[in-house]
Amino acid sequence: MLLEIKELRKSFGGVRAIDGVSFAIDAERRVFLIGPNGAGKTTLVNLISGYLRPDSGAVIFRGKNVSGLDMRERSRLGIARSFQLVNVFWNLTVEENLAMSVASRKGITLKPFPPLRSHREVLEEAAEVAKAFGLEGSLDMLPTELSQGDRKVLDVAMALALRPRLLLLDEPTSGVATRDKFAIMERILAAVESYGAATIIVEHDMDVVFNYAERVLVLHHGKLIADGDPEKVRSREDVRSVLLGGIYA
Amino acid sequence: MSLDTIARYLLDTLFFASLLFLVVAGLNIVYGVLRIVNLAHASLFTLGAYVTAWFTASFVAARFESLLALLVFPLIVAAVITAIVSLLLVVPILRYSYGKGDAFQLIVTFGLFMIFEELFLIIWGRAPQQAGDAFVEMGSVQIFGSPYPLYKIYVIAFAALLALLFWLITYRSLFGLTLRAISMDPEMTSALGVNVMRFVIIAVVLASLLAGLGGALYLPIASAMPGLSSEVLIVAFVGLVIGGMGSFIGSAIGALLVSLFRTLSVYFFPELELVILFAVALLVLLLRPEGIGGGKGW
Amino acid sequence: MVREGGPWVIVGIAVAVALLYPIVSFLRPGWEIMLTYGTVLAIAALGFNLLFHHVGLLSFGHAAFFGIGAYTVGLSAKYFGLKSLELHLLIAALLSALFAFLVGSVAVRYRGIFFAILMLVVGQITWGFYVKFYSITGGTDGVRAPKPLLLLIYDTAPLSYHAFNLVYHYYSLLWFVILALAMWYIVNSPFGYTLRAIRDSEDRARSLGVESWRYKLIALAISATYVGIAGALYAPLNRLVTPDLAYWTFSGKIVFMTILGGAGHFLGPILGALVYTYLETIAQMITIHWFLVMGLMIVLIMVLMPEGILGLTRRRAFRSLTKLPFGLR
């Protein structure tokens, strides 16, 4: 198993954000995590990526209990994540943003010499990742000059440039106009496919979810209420009622 | 240590804490409403001290014999002048700096600090300015058989009264409620129809007033001179860090702790005063990063 | 990428400053020494700006490191008869870095206001040390810094001050070139990029596997080393080392030079330091109240030209560095 989640719990004050969630994934490319607002989706991503520590339960990654490790240490082991609100280095260019990921993976970020420009292999790999995501035309731009969709894609690309075994994408199409959602998701999934990372995607738009999912996890009030094949999940009555009374299904 | 020495040190601690509280509380008010740490805040303390020295020496002492006049008139003049200067110089700069980032605010208020320092030099020169009349006139009381200056006790009482008043305003008045609301969420408060900027201006002037009064109360036992602002600022910052930012109780605790350790270190190792204060601040930060009273809001 | 101030530009500036010395000394005798002061202060401002612009941490306590450097020269000459300036520089660099690690191990956990305040207090502690332990440091009278031995063989003691100043100008320039080049490589290296990445988003940097506090601590140490070396170079030039050099308003001067030239530009601190020394001299000829002028200028620069002098001339060209004029949030 690549990732095993065992009886994970996390409370904020008196609110149980994650309340005994267990599941496991192996090599699936398109695991979608869905649920209404406040279901605990982002909290779960934060717990798996190490941004938050669980109150109890375990995150086991490739047979190793990583529950006590922080985000940085887990990223070293191969868990990468994107952020719901675009979180990139706003004063570095697209190329430099991607190069940071590559440089970090190669462990050269402490090197004071030679200049980054002389690390050809880093820049080439950054360009390669950009190409996989369709960002090759924007290498010299600042993230502020990109469209919202491209910013979201860059955020994902930075995570994938780490060449993780597990990629966590927190709403990669949020904030993007509805008509562009499919195009953005296509670009992301194509890139993920070519790099071959197991991927858990938090997504709100059910059309997107059921168009691409190969497995769906439904979270409600911090509990996992459904897990499995998209068609079967969609046909379940309790899932329908949770997802806004079946409007989406 | 004999009983009277202990009493003297305790009273000195309280005296110093009273003055420091007035400065730290002001820093806290400004931080609360504007999220700005004003590097020129202690300069208002110095301004209060200079004005008191000048006014006492050139007007009051010559014309009035009474102690009451010595205590009241300079204080009023110092308060008025600090408030005016605050309105003309501090308020516009802080208002402009609002929301521009820590670096901007720190550098601009540093510029303001330099302006104050040099203005003091231009107006009052390098020589220390003194006016100990009130201090001398008040004489001393016997505490465990040793004389202790009555003036210091008066300052403790006065500052305690100000603190109480300040507490009542922040926690028992509509004005205070609004101020606390602004410190928690200015946008929300503004959405409720409150003219936030007006409250912010009043808060900044109030904070300046507290510092100015502190300087005015301090002057009779010391002197106003170049370097005073820096000294007060550094100690007040340590109090701010220890007590926690944006907290009324924190200001009092910070001022008290700093004064206690200051008195102790002046007694035992006078050279290491700041080192000891800094060590205490670091200890507090390691145990409670938000400061003793901090993290709760007003 | 840091698009300006490549190696040749740095060498070019050094050559220009080298050539200016005899010209200025011919046109206006006595004013040439400000070039040397500017060169030395430029090293300090470059070091300060590594922390300020590239890490986004504003320190109002860098005078502490300047003081450590200057007093290293004064005290080791006084008590140990140490003459070689290179040895002084080495000790100054080591002590500054050590002190930075000591202070920084706590301070870099904090950002913004807290970091500034902690560094400010640290700076004042070192100042208090020089003032209060006057039996060792000479108190406010300070300690003399004699003419040193340069490059291990050249003893400048017999020189007249006029001749010494000339020699020392070129000696300082040598260090300036070495250190400015090193800084240029540092800010363009993967390490330099990592610093700016941490500045832009510490969370994101951590999610990429970067242990941010280590980078900040190392940056602080490098920054302190530069300022310490500048302090050590300053001592023989100024002949006298006083506690003022460690006072927090001196930290403020370093901040001022940096924003004057333009913190968002690699060459900003260098230009700022050179302009600053002349500005101070001219202002002091007109008025004795230099602090008033400086205070007003600080406010005006921040409000009207937040990118400093260089920001006025090249507004568009270097946007990737200048988007965030004052780093901190």
PDB file of C-alpha atoms in Angstrom, chain B residues 78-173:
ATOM      1  CA  ALA B  78       2.344  68.609  28.930  1.00  0.00           C
ATOM      2  CA  ALA B  79      -0.867  66.715  28.150  1.00  0.00           C
ATOM      3  CA  VAL B  80      -2.166  69.415  25.835  1.00  0.00           C
ATOM      4  CA  ILE B  81       1.101  69.822  23.950  1.00  0.00           C
ATOM      5  CA  THR B  82       1.597  66.056  23.586  1.00  0.00           C
ATOM      6  CA  ALA B  83      -1.931  65.725  22.252  1.00  0.00           C
ATOM      7  CA  ILE B  84      -1.403  68.520  19.727  1.00  0.00           C
ATOM      8  CA  VAL B  85       1.936  67.169  18.552  1.00  0.00           C
ATOM      9  CA  SER B  86       0.420  63.719  18.324  1.00  0.00           C
ATOM     10  CA  LEU B  87      -2.426  65.009  16.193  1.00  0.00           C
ATOM     11  CA  LEU B  88      -0.172  67.004  13.895  1.00  0.00           C
ATOM     12  CA  LEU B  89       2.777  64.652  13.531  1.00  0.00           C
ATOM     13  CA  VAL B  90       2.098  61.148  14.803  1.00  0.00           C
ATOM     14  CA  VAL B  91      -1.477  60.609  13.628  1.00  0.00           C
ATOM     15  CA  PRO B  92      -0.896  61.514   9.952  1.00  0.00           C
ATOM     16  CA  ILE B  93       2.195  59.318   9.718  1.00  0.00           C
ATOM     17  CA  LEU B  94       0.580  56.345  11.419  1.00  0.00           C
ATOM     18  CA  ARG B  95      -2.567  56.725   9.344  1.00  0.00           C
ATOM     19  CA  TYR B  96      -0.529  56.767   6.172  1.00  0.00           C
ATOM     20  CA  SER B  97       1.441  53.718   7.281  1.00  0.00           C
ATOM     21  CA  TYR B  98      -1.650  51.688   8.062  1.00  0.00           C
ATOM     22  CA  GLY B  99      -1.627  48.373   6.246  1.00  0.00           C
ATOM     23  CA  LYS B 100       1.670  49.045   4.464  1.00  0.00           C
ATOM     24  CA  GLY B 101       3.632  46.217   6.098  1.00  0.00           C
ATOM     25  CA  ASP B 102       5.872  45.945   9.123  1.00  0.00           C
ATOM     26  CA  ALA B 103       9.018  47.131   7.386  1.00  0.00           C
ATOM     27  CA  PHE B 104       7.406  50.289   6.075  1.00  0.00           C
ATOM     28  CA  GLN B 105       5.921  51.123   9.450  1.00  0.00           C
ATOM     29  CA  LEU B 106       9.100  50.453  11.395  1.00  0.00           C
ATOM     30  CA  ILE B 107      11.237  52.524   9.044  1.00  0.00           C
ATOM     31  CA  VAL B 108       8.829  55.444   8.843  1.00  0.00           C
ATOM     32  CA  THR B 109       8.358  55.598  12.596  1.00  0.00           C
ATOM     33  CA  PHE B 110      12.129  55.391  12.923  1.00  0.00           C
ATOM     34  CA  GLY B 111      12.281  58.492  10.741  1.00  0.00           C
ATOM     35  CA  LEU B 112       9.758  60.114  13.047  1.00  0.00           C
ATOM     36  CA  PHE B 113      11.916  59.156  16.024  1.00  0.00           C
ATOM     37  CA  MET B 114      14.929  60.887  14.434  1.00  0.00           C
ATOM     38  CA  ILE B 115      12.849  63.996  13.774  1.00  0.00           C
ATOM     39  CA  PHE B 116      11.746  64.111  17.406  1.00  0.00           C
ATOM     40  CA  GLU B 117      15.292  63.596  18.699  1.00  0.00           C
ATOM     41  CA  GLU B 118      16.620  66.466  16.671  1.00  0.00           C
ATOM     42  CA  LEU B 119      13.680  68.748  17.434  1.00  0.00           C
ATOM     43  CA  PHE B 120      14.314  68.256  21.138  1.00  0.00           C
ATOM     44  CA  LEU B 121      17.951  69.166  20.566  1.00  0.00           C
ATOM     45  CA  ILE B 122      17.012  72.263  18.617  1.00  0.00           C
ATOM     46  CA  ILE B 123      14.521  73.460  21.221  1.00  0.00           C
ATOM     47  CA  TRP B 124      16.132  72.413  24.481  1.00  0.00           C
ATOM     48  CA  GLY B 125      19.772  71.755  23.634  1.00  0.00           C
ATOM     49  CA  ARG B 126      22.083  69.083  24.941  1.00  0.00           C
ATOM     50  CA  ALA B 127      22.029  70.028  28.616  1.00  0.00           C
ATOM     51  CA  PRO B 128      19.744  67.940  30.827  1.00  0.00           C
ATOM     52  CA  GLN B 129      16.564  69.831  31.659  1.00  0.00           C
ATOM     53  CA  GLN B 130      15.415  69.559  35.243  1.00  0.00           C
ATOM     54  CA  ALA B 131      12.650  70.865  37.477  1.00  0.00           C
ATOM     55  CA  GLY B 132      12.528  68.953  40.718  1.00  0.00           C
ATOM     56  CA  ASP B 133      10.357  71.494  42.539  1.00  0.00           C
ATOM     57  CA  ALA B 134       7.365  69.216  42.996  1.00  0.00           C
ATOM     58  CA  PHE B 135       9.575  66.408  44.171  1.00  0.00           C
ATOM     59  CA  VAL B 136      11.344  68.622  46.713  1.00  0.00           C
ATOM     60  CA  GLU B 137       8.188  70.338  47.928  1.00  0.00           C
ATOM     61  CA  MET B 138       6.456  67.076  48.643  1.00  0.00           C
ATOM     62  CA  GLY B 139       9.145  65.856  50.993  1.00  0.00           C
ATOM     63  CA  SER B 140       9.142  62.318  52.286  1.00  0.00           C
ATOM     64  CA  VAL B 141       7.287  59.882  54.479  1.00  0.00           C
ATOM     65  CA  GLN B 142       8.681  57.408  56.994  1.00  0.00           C
ATOM     66  CA  ILE B 143       8.487  53.810  55.874  1.00  0.00           C
ATOM     67  CA  PHE B 144       9.784  51.307  58.419  1.00  0.00           C
ATOM     68  CA  GLY B 145      11.847  54.055  59.938  1.00  0.00           C
ATOM     69  CA  SER B 146      13.456  55.318  56.717  1.00  0.00           C
ATOM     70  CA  PRO B 147      12.384  58.294  54.674  1.00  0.00           C
ATOM     71  CA  TYR B 148      10.859  57.594  51.255  1.00  0.00           C
ATOM     72  CA  PRO B 149       9.973  60.352  48.798  1.00  0.00           C
ATOM     73  CA  LEU B 150       6.270  61.070  48.874  1.00  0.00           C
ATOM     74  CA  TYR B 151       6.355  62.137  45.232  1.00  0.00           C
ATOM     75  CA  LYS B 152       7.045  58.598  44.057  1.00  0.00           C
ATOM     76  CA  ILE B 153       4.048  57.350  46.026  1.00  0.00           C
ATOM     77  CA  TYR B 154       1.983  60.098  44.467  1.00  0.00           C
ATOM     78  CA  VAL B 155       3.084  58.933  40.996  1.00  0.00           C
ATOM     79  CA  ILE B 156       2.182  55.333  41.809  1.00  0.00           C
ATOM     80  CA  ALA B 157      -1.271  56.432  42.939  1.00  0.00           C
ATOM     81  CA  PHE B 158      -1.728  58.722  39.955  1.00  0.00           C
ATOM     82  CA  ALA B 159      -0.720  56.074  37.444  1.00  0.00           C
ATOM     83  CA  ALA B 160      -2.924  53.515  39.165  1.00  0.00           C
ATOM     84  CA  LEU B 161      -5.809  55.946  38.803  1.00  0.00           C
ATOM     85  CA  LEU B 162      -5.010  56.445  35.107  1.00  0.00           C
ATOM     86  CA  ALA B 163      -4.799  52.689  34.630  1.00  0.00           C
ATOM     87  CA  LEU B 164      -8.162  52.254  36.294  1.00  0.00           C
ATOM     88  CA  LEU B 165      -9.666  54.972  34.134  1.00  0.00           C
ATOM     89  CA  PHE B 166      -8.130  53.400  31.067  1.00  0.00           C
ATOM     90  CA  TRP B 167      -9.498  50.021  32.072  1.00  0.00           C
ATOM     91  CA  LEU B 168     -12.960  51.452  32.621  1.00  0.00           C
ATOM     92  CA  ILE B 169     -12.882  53.143  29.238  1.00  0.00           C
ATOM     93  CA  THR B 170     -11.772  50.027  27.362  1.00  0.00           C
ATOM     94  CA  TYR B 171     -13.954  47.509  29.135  1.00  0.00           C
ATOM     95  CA  ARG B 172     -16.948  49.402  30.451  1.00  0.00           C
ATOM     96  CA  SER B 173     -17.721  52.033  27.838  1.00  0.00           C
TER      97      SER B 173
END
